Structures are given as C-alpha cells and as structure tokens.
Tab-separated table of C-alpha atoms in Angstrom:
chain	number	residue	atom	x	y	z
A	226	UNK	CA	-13.939	-54.004	96.372
A	227	UNK	CA	-17.390	-54.588	94.882
A	228	UNK	CA	-18.544	-50.969	94.698
A	229	UNK	CA	-16.324	-48.169	93.433
A	230	UNK	CA	-13.846	-47.092	96.100
A	231	UNK	CA	-12.722	-43.464	96.122
A	232	UNK	CA	-9.056	-42.850	96.929
A	233	UNK	CA	-6.973	-39.704	97.266
A	234	UNK	CA	-3.305	-39.638	96.193
A	235	UNK	CA	-1.413	-36.728	97.741
A	236	UNK	CA	1.276	-36.232	95.084
A	237	UNK	CA	2.464	-37.004	91.577
A	238	UNK	CA	3.967	-40.489	91.963
A	239	UNK	CA	5.761	-42.719	89.416
A	240	UNK	CA	3.427	-43.677	86.567
A	241	UNK	CA	3.638	-47.410	87.323
A	242	UNK	CA	2.066	-46.950	90.758
A	243	UNK	CA	-0.759	-44.861	89.364
A	244	UNK	CA	-1.298	-47.438	86.623
A	245	UNK	CA	-1.828	-50.158	89.245
A	246	UNK	CA	-4.646	-48.093	90.758
A	247	UNK	CA	-6.136	-47.123	87.381
A	248	UNK	CA	-6.232	-50.709	86.151
A	249	UNK	CA	-7.633	-52.130	89.380
A	250	UNK	CA	-11.248	-51.537	88.400
A	251	UNK	CA	-13.692	-50.164	90.925
A	252	UNK	CA	-11.150	-47.593	92.122
A	253	UNK	CA	-11.813	-43.890	91.542
A	254	UNK	CA	-8.600	-41.924	91.929
A	255	UNK	CA	-8.352	-38.235	92.811
A	256	UNK	CA	-4.758	-36.980	92.785
A	257	UNK	CA	-2.881	-33.850	93.746
A	258	UNK	CA	-0.930	-33.823	90.482
A	259	UNK	CA	2.162	-31.859	91.461
A	260	UNK	CA	5.787	-32.406	92.424
A	261	UNK	CA	5.153	-30.098	95.380
A	262	UNK	CA	3.327	-31.174	98.587
A	263	UNK	CA	-0.429	-30.805	98.683
A	264	UNK	CA	-1.394	-27.638	100.610
A	265	UNK	CA	-3.263	-28.317	103.850
A	266	UNK	CA	-6.679	-27.014	102.684
A	267	UNK	CA	-6.510	-29.181	99.544
A	268	UNK	CA	-5.449	-32.201	101.591
A	269	UNK	CA	-8.405	-31.780	103.955
A	270	UNK	CA	-10.786	-31.351	101.009
A	271	UNK	CA	-9.203	-34.220	99.072
A	272	UNK	CA	-9.593	-36.860	101.798
A	273	UNK	CA	-13.222	-35.991	102.555
A	274	UNK	CA	-15.419	-39.050	102.095
A	275	UNK	CA	-12.600	-41.191	100.673
A	276	UNK	CA	-12.133	-44.875	101.502
A	277	UNK	CA	-8.404	-44.885	100.775
A	278	UNK	CA	-5.482	-42.477	101.123
A	279	UNK	CA	-2.069	-42.856	99.476
A	280	UNK	CA	0.319	-40.400	101.106
A	281	UNK	CA	4.001	-39.519	101.424
A	282	UNK	CA	6.404	-38.989	104.315
A	283	UNK	CA	5.963	-35.227	104.003
A	284	UNK	CA	2.188	-35.385	104.544
A	285	UNK	CA	1.198	-34.935	108.189
A	286	UNK	CA	-1.725	-37.302	108.694
A	287	UNK	CA	-3.091	-36.189	112.064
A	288	UNK	CA	-6.473	-36.037	113.791
A	289	UNK	CA	-7.547	-33.044	111.674
A	290	UNK	CA	-6.990	-35.008	108.449
A	291	UNK	CA	-8.720	-38.098	109.849
A	292	UNK	CA	-11.694	-35.991	110.950
A	293	UNK	CA	-11.863	-34.420	107.490
A	294	UNK	CA	-11.838	-37.869	105.890
A	295	UNK	CA	-14.656	-39.077	108.115
A	296	UNK	CA	-15.685	-42.626	108.990
A	297	UNK	CA	-15.456	-43.795	105.365
A	298	UNK	CA	-11.621	-43.910	105.507
A	299	UNK	CA	-10.537	-47.543	105.801
A	300	UNK	CA	-6.945	-47.637	104.531
A	301	UNK	CA	-3.885	-45.378	104.594
A	302	UNK	CA	-0.951	-46.416	102.420
A	303	UNK	CA	2.257	-44.422	102.813
A	304	UNK	CA	4.932	-44.507	100.111
A	305	UNK	CA	7.690	-44.657	102.716
A	306	UNK	CA	9.374	-46.996	105.169
A	307	UNK	CA	9.050	-44.353	107.891
A	308	UNK	CA	5.718	-43.647	109.549
A	309	UNK	CA	6.435	-40.915	112.091
A	310	UNK	CA	4.202	-38.601	110.004
A	311	UNK	CA	1.160	-40.709	110.873
A	312	UNK	CA	-0.862	-40.252	114.088
A	313	UNK	CA	-0.834	-43.989	114.757
A	314	UNK	CA	-2.765	-43.902	118.060
A	315	UNK	CA	-5.596	-41.988	116.429
A	316	UNK	CA	-5.485	-44.212	113.325
A	317	UNK	CA	-5.633	-47.364	115.460
A	318	UNK	CA	-8.535	-45.953	117.475
A	319	UNK	CA	-10.526	-45.558	114.264
A	320	UNK	CA	-9.716	-49.055	112.992
A	321	UNK	CA	-7.900	-47.808	109.890
A	322	UNK	CA	-5.369	-50.166	108.320
A	323	UNK	CA	-1.912	-48.869	107.362
A	324	UNK	CA	0.400	-50.027	104.599
A	325	UNK	CA	4.057	-48.976	104.204
A	326	UNK	CA	7.058	-49.786	101.987
A	327	UNK	CA	9.947	-51.399	103.901
A	328	UNK	CA	12.655	-53.583	102.307
A	329	UNK	CA	12.344	-52.065	98.818
A	330	UNK	CA	14.451	-48.995	99.648
A	331	UNK	CA	17.061	-50.801	101.748
A	332	UNK	CA	19.697	-51.168	99.013
A	333	UNK	CA	19.281	-47.662	97.603
A	334	UNK	CA	19.515	-46.074	101.052
A	335	UNK	CA	22.529	-48.195	101.996
A	336	UNK	CA	24.303	-47.210	98.749
A	337	UNK	CA	23.586	-43.538	99.436
A	338	UNK	CA	24.832	-43.912	103.016
A	339	UNK	CA	28.142	-45.281	101.746
A	340	UNK	CA	28.380	-42.567	99.074
A	341	UNK	CA	27.752	-39.864	101.677
A	342	UNK	CA	30.267	-41.478	104.058
A	343	UNK	CA	32.994	-41.521	101.401
A	344	UNK	CA	32.177	-38.000	100.197
A	345	UNK	CA	32.429	-36.692	103.756
A	346	UNK	CA	35.513	-38.667	104.829
A	347	UNK	CA	37.428	-37.794	101.650
A	348	UNK	CA	36.094	-34.204	101.508
A	349	UNK	CA	34.788	-34.579	97.947
A	350	UNK	CA	32.425	-31.545	97.811
A	351	UNK	CA	35.232	-29.360	99.204
A	352	UNK	CA	37.700	-30.770	96.652
A	353	UNK	CA	35.283	-30.187	93.752
A	354	UNK	CA	34.870	-26.584	94.888
A	355	UNK	CA	38.674	-26.118	94.914
A	356	UNK	CA	38.842	-27.278	91.297
A	357	UNK	CA	36.123	-24.795	90.305
A	358	UNK	CA	37.395	-21.751	92.221
A	359	UNK	CA	41.099	-22.002	91.358
A	360	UNK	CA	42.207	-23.386	94.707
A	361	UNK	CA	43.913	-26.310	92.934
A	362	UNK	CA	47.437	-25.044	92.282
A	363	UNK	CA	49.938	-27.860	92.702
A	364	UNK	CA	50.312	-31.192	94.489
A	365	UNK	CA	50.754	-30.643	98.228
A	366	UNK	CA	51.426	-33.463	100.713
A	367	UNK	CA	48.767	-32.443	103.265
A	368	UNK	CA	46.270	-30.638	101.048
A	369	UNK	CA	42.699	-32.043	100.934
A	370	UNK	CA	43.619	-35.010	103.132
A	371	UNK	CA	40.737	-36.871	104.709
A	372	UNK	CA	40.112	-40.221	106.350
A	373	UNK	CA	39.988	-43.738	104.884
A	374	UNK	CA	38.183	-46.906	105.922
A	375	UNK	CA	41.071	-49.406	105.989
A	376	UNK	CA	41.638	-50.708	109.524
A	377	UNK	CA	38.890	-48.427	110.841
A	378	UNK	CA	36.172	-49.021	113.421
A	379	UNK	CA	32.666	-48.288	112.163
A	380	UNK	CA	29.823	-47.840	114.635
A	381	UNK	CA	26.279	-48.391	113.410
A	382	UNK	CA	23.345	-47.043	115.402
A	383	UNK	CA	20.459	-49.343	114.500
A	384	UNK	CA	21.479	-52.671	112.933
A	385	UNK	CA	18.187	-53.182	111.099
A	386	UNK	CA	17.784	-53.870	107.385
A	387	UNK	CA	19.524	-50.676	106.279
A	388	UNK	CA	22.224	-50.858	108.970
A	389	UNK	CA	23.100	-54.405	107.911
A	390	UNK	CA	23.114	-53.427	104.228
A	391	UNK	CA	25.526	-50.565	105.020
A	392	UNK	CA	27.845	-52.907	106.956
A	393	UNK	CA	27.723	-55.425	104.107
A	394	UNK	CA	28.902	-52.754	101.663
A	395	UNK	CA	31.583	-51.344	103.971
A	396	UNK	CA	33.172	-54.670	104.864
A	397	UNK	CA	35.151	-54.982	101.575
A	398	UNK	CA	36.736	-51.556	102.250
A	399	UNK	CA	38.839	-53.204	104.949
A	400	UNK	CA	36.932	-52.069	108.031
A	401	UNK	CA	38.617	-53.719	111.010
A	402	UNK	CA	35.784	-53.612	113.578
A	403	UNK	CA	32.039	-53.113	113.474
A	404	UNK	CA	30.256	-51.929	116.598
A	405	UNK	CA	26.500	-51.511	116.861
A	406	UNK	CA	23.922	-50.350	119.341
A	407	UNK	CA	20.154	-50.449	119.562
A	408	UNK	CA	17.303	-51.476	121.820
A	409	UNK	CA	18.656	-55.041	122.062
A	410	UNK	CA	21.479	-57.243	120.710
A	411	UNK	CA	20.961	-58.946	117.346
A	412	UNK	CA	23.500	-61.774	117.423
A	413	UNK	CA	22.218	-63.472	114.249
A	414	UNK	CA	22.396	-60.272	112.179
A	415	UNK	CA	25.699	-59.207	113.758
A	416	UNK	CA	27.431	-62.545	113.069
A	417	UNK	CA	27.921	-61.744	109.364
A	418	UNK	CA	30.116	-58.754	110.261
A	419	UNK	CA	31.489	-60.019	113.605
A	420	UNK	CA	29.843	-56.853	114.948
A	421	UNK	CA	29.942	-56.208	118.696
A	422	UNK	CA	26.906	-54.903	120.594
A	423	UNK	CA	27.980	-51.997	122.809
A	424	UNK	CA	26.350	-49.124	124.738
A	425	UNK	CA	25.908	-45.855	122.816
A	426	UNK	CA	28.671	-44.188	124.855
A	427	UNK	CA	31.268	-46.820	123.936
A	428	UNK	CA	30.243	-46.711	120.279
A	429	UNK	CA	30.839	-42.942	120.278
A	430	UNK	CA	34.231	-43.288	121.974
A	431	UNK	CA	35.674	-46.076	119.803
A	432	UNK	CA	34.256	-45.460	116.306
A	433	UNK	CA	36.175	-43.732	113.520
A	434	UNK	CA	32.914	-43.414	111.596
A	435	UNK	CA	29.434	-43.394	113.140
A	436	UNK	CA	26.514	-44.235	110.831
A	437	UNK	CA	22.961	-43.631	112.078
A	438	UNK	CA	20.338	-45.891	110.475
A	439	UNK	CA	17.827	-46.304	113.310
A	440	UNK	CA	14.119	-45.450	113.370
A	441	UNK	CA	12.910	-42.246	115.007
A	442	UNK	CA	11.270	-43.126	118.325
A	443	UNK	CA	10.907	-41.320	121.675
A	444	UNK	CA	14.077	-43.177	122.756
A	445	UNK	CA	16.153	-42.119	119.745
A	446	UNK	CA	14.943	-38.506	119.453
A	447	UNK	CA	17.840	-36.118	120.113
A	448	UNK	CA	20.054	-39.090	121.007
A	449	UNK	CA	23.087	-37.707	119.173
A	450	UNK	CA	23.664	-34.667	121.361
A	451	UNK	CA	26.441	-32.711	123.090
A	452	UNK	CA	27.371	-35.627	125.382
A	453	UNK	CA	27.488	-38.011	122.419
A	454	UNK	CA	29.661	-35.757	120.227
A	455	UNK	CA	31.980	-34.919	123.144
A	456	UNK	CA	32.835	-38.634	123.424
A	457	UNK	CA	33.740	-38.998	119.739
A	458	UNK	CA	37.324	-38.800	118.480
A	459	UNK	CA	38.520	-35.531	116.942
A	460	UNK	CA	39.272	-37.525	113.779
A	461	UNK	CA	35.875	-39.213	113.560
A	462	UNK	CA	33.079	-38.624	111.054
A	463	UNK	CA	29.338	-38.693	111.755
A	464	UNK	CA	26.820	-39.845	109.103
A	465	UNK	CA	23.020	-39.713	109.443
A	466	UNK	CA	20.640	-41.192	106.868
A	467	UNK	CA	17.813	-42.039	109.287
A	468	UNK	CA	15.770	-39.073	110.548
A	469	UNK	CA	16.881	-35.537	111.289
A	470	UNK	CA	15.336	-35.453	114.763
A	471	UNK	CA	17.718	-38.182	115.996
A	472	UNK	CA	20.355	-35.424	116.062
A	473	UNK	CA	20.541	-32.244	118.126
A	474	UNK	CA	21.702	-30.017	115.267
A	475	UNK	CA	22.910	-27.164	117.505
A	476	UNK	CA	25.155	-29.609	119.354
A	477	UNK	CA	26.376	-31.046	116.035
A	478	UNK	CA	27.197	-27.544	114.771
A	479	UNK	CA	29.200	-26.803	117.935
A	480	UNK	CA	31.087	-30.117	117.614
A	481	UNK	CA	31.985	-29.369	113.975
A	482	UNK	CA	33.019	-25.733	114.577
A	483	UNK	CA	35.136	-26.552	117.619
A	484	UNK	CA	36.893	-29.452	115.912
A	485	UNK	CA	35.409	-31.919	118.406
A	486	UNK	CA	34.690	-34.163	115.403
A	487	UNK	CA	36.211	-34.065	111.916
A	488	UNK	CA	33.097	-33.986	109.763
A	489	UNK	CA	29.442	-34.862	109.291
A	490	UNK	CA	27.323	-36.048	106.383
A	491	UNK	CA	23.543	-35.685	106.612
A	492	UNK	CA	20.822	-36.861	104.238
A	493	UNK	CA	18.168	-35.868	106.770
A	494	UNK	CA	17.718	-32.659	108.738
A	495	UNK	CA	15.268	-30.751	110.931
A	496	UNK	CA	13.419	-29.127	109.336
A	497	UNK	CA	13.300	-30.377	105.762
A	498	UNK	CA	14.141	-28.530	103.631
A	499	UNK	CA	16.867	-26.921	105.706
A	500	UNK	CA	16.745	-23.102	105.389
A	501	UNK	CA	19.510	-21.861	103.077
A	502	UNK	CA	20.858	-19.612	105.846
A	503	UNK	CA	21.154	-22.466	108.374
A	504	UNK	CA	24.515	-22.395	110.234
A	505	UNK	CA	25.357	-25.996	109.242
A	506	UNK	CA	25.395	-24.960	105.575
A	507	UNK	CA	28.227	-22.506	106.251
A	508	UNK	CA	30.604	-25.307	107.281
A	509	UNK	CA	33.102	-26.917	104.901
A	510	UNK	CA	33.209	-30.084	107.024
A	511	UNK	CA	29.460	-30.742	106.801
A	512	UNK	CA	27.976	-32.384	103.699
A	513	UNK	CA	24.188	-32.067	103.478
A	514	UNK	CA	21.966	-33.819	100.927
A	515	UNK	CA	18.229	-33.184	100.345
A	516	UNK	CA	16.882	-36.511	101.714
A	517	UNK	CA	17.634	-38.561	98.603
A	518	UNK	CA	18.339	-41.926	100.270
A	519	UNK	CA	15.837	-43.868	98.172
A	520	UNK	CA	16.183	-41.703	95.052
A	521	UNK	CA	16.866	-44.191	92.301
A	522	UNK	CA	14.355	-44.532	89.476
A	523	UNK	CA	13.940	-48.253	90.129
A	524	UNK	CA	13.429	-47.868	93.885
A	525	UNK	CA	10.880	-45.046	93.651
A	526	UNK	CA	8.919	-47.004	91.023
A	527	UNK	CA	8.905	-50.120	93.218
A	528	UNK	CA	7.800	-48.028	96.212
A	529	UNK	CA	4.877	-46.549	94.283
A	530	UNK	CA	3.697	-49.969	93.075
A	531	UNK	CA	3.938	-51.439	96.581
A	532	UNK	CA	2.042	-48.466	98.033
A	533	UNK	CA	-0.698	-48.984	95.420
A	534	UNK	CA	-0.810	-52.745	96.071
A	535	UNK	CA	-1.081	-52.133	99.830
A	536	UNK	CA	-3.931	-49.689	99.293
A	537	UNK	CA	-5.893	-51.994	97.003
A	538	UNK	CA	-5.421	-55.034	99.244
A	539	UNK	CA	-6.662	-53.024	102.224
A	540	UNK	CA	-9.723	-51.780	100.341
A	541	UNK	CA	-10.549	-55.353	99.311
A	542	UNK	CA	-10.195	-56.554	102.890
A	543	UNK	CA	-7.254	-58.745	101.880
A	544	UNK	CA	-3.792	-59.247	103.349
A	545	UNK	CA	-1.491	-56.361	102.431
A	546	UNK	CA	1.984	-57.080	101.019
A	547	UNK	CA	3.328	-54.868	103.857
A	548	UNK	CA	0.982	-53.863	106.638
A	549	UNK	CA	1.984	-51.923	109.732
A	550	UNK	CA	0.373	-53.863	112.559
A	551	UNK	CA	-1.021	-51.370	115.056
C-alpha cells in the first residue's frame, strides 16, 4: 500500500475497526457515518474511484455498485459471515478479492440460538406479557406450560461451526438424540454429539426441536416449506437463526395457526425488517427477534477489526486473515 488507498465504509462501525483503518497509514477513509443503511445514491457516489469497500450484510453489492466503483476497486470486505448480498460471479469476473468474518460470531450466534429456543419452548415472551397485563392470577397446573429439552430429540439443519456450537451448548440440557442434515455427512464433527446424519424428511418427523443454522444457497432456499412443516410433530418447535429465505413464511404461518407445530422462534425473516403488520407478528406462538445473533459488544468489535484487517491485507496484496476464495 505504497500510495494512499481510498476506501469507503458503508456504515458507522465499532470504533476499534475504524481505528485500525485510521492508523494504517496510506489509507484515506470515507464513511457513511450513520446507524442507518447508506441510501443507494450515496452508496454509488461513495464507491466511485475507491480501491477498497467495507460493507455490511444489508448492503446489496451488485453490478450497479461495481460499475459505479469502476476498475480501481480491488477489495471488498464485508463485516459478516454471510455473503449472499454480494454478486460473487460479477466480483470474480472483475478480479476483486473478498474478505469476510467467519468464526468470530459463532459463539454469540449459538448463545442467541439457545436463548431463542428456550424462550420459544417455554413461552417466555407470552409469560412476561401475562405478568404485565394482569393475566397472572393464581397458580394453575396447565397454565403457561411449554416444552423442555430433557430426553428430547434435537434436529440441526447445517452442522457447520454454528450448528456444532449450538449442539455443544444444548447437550448439558439432557438432549437424548441429535440428528443433523446437510449436503453431506460430517462424521468427525458429529462424533462429539453422537449425532446421526439423516434426510431432511426424517429430521422433520423425529425432532422435538428443529434448529436451522445452514447457509443460504439455491439448495436451501425455501427448504422449510409446507411439506417440511407437515412432517413435524404437533408438539415440536422450529428455530431459525440462519437466513430468512430458508423458510417459506406463508407455510410457517399456516403451520403455526393450524397447530401443525407448537411454536417458532426466528432471528431472521424475509424481508428484514419485518413489516409491523406481518401476520407472523400476530401469533402468540411465534417469537421474532430483529436479527441480533451476533449482537454482543465483544463480537461486533471483533468483527469490525477483522473486516478492517481483511481490507488492509487485500489492499497491500497480502494474505487476508479470512478471504472468501472465489
């Protein structure tokens, strides 16, 4: 990075990440300094003539953005583990390197997955509401009953880093069986939990809790649909902390309303944010969070520093800490 490299940062990020860029020397930073996403016109203007781009999951980096940046753009660093917001074919065609932030958000996302699972199974938001609105009158044997994890079967869709971290945290709750599905068996990863590789249909049929932690791909898009939910037990709970588009939300709504499944907990939806009048938000047995899987101070700081390190390494022509190989 001999001459000054111009970079555009699409959002206000944790100060530590910005400090890495500021102290790098030879790096001129232009930033959209807001908590809110950069509007499209400002994004197109901001990337023009830049060598580096540090973006977020909510920034759609497509051909229009790449054209606006021009041939000077050498590196895109996304402060996310997901990369379905990047037009990878177009990026590869132009020889642009891509950095991302896996591993660092695994623990935070796994913790949130377990928190969401417990909140949904034990109906915590509903119970809190009863305390606030006067619904709590006396102790009743069947009131506010939910489902526990002891002796249960948990099915994990996608036994990657986050899926394994979820299983690791659930095991001490007394889960009896772990099932998992994905593109191929992972015997070494599964051994720790004595997890059994099964087809998606069997996982749906046998699991008391289904946790989705897979990546969004053409194969997984809309995978959790009417057929999937119809195979689940009426007492089972569905949890998704991966990507909203893995689920057919209309089919999920029907399954929840009809009592086909007991409940659902979602940290991801389509679209994001979910409109406040969306049918799923009217249901007591659906817990929806605003995509906060990695939202711990420590994790977001680490993500911002890694994103900055990836960007700088790419600009210097060096090996990135985490590069997406296209």
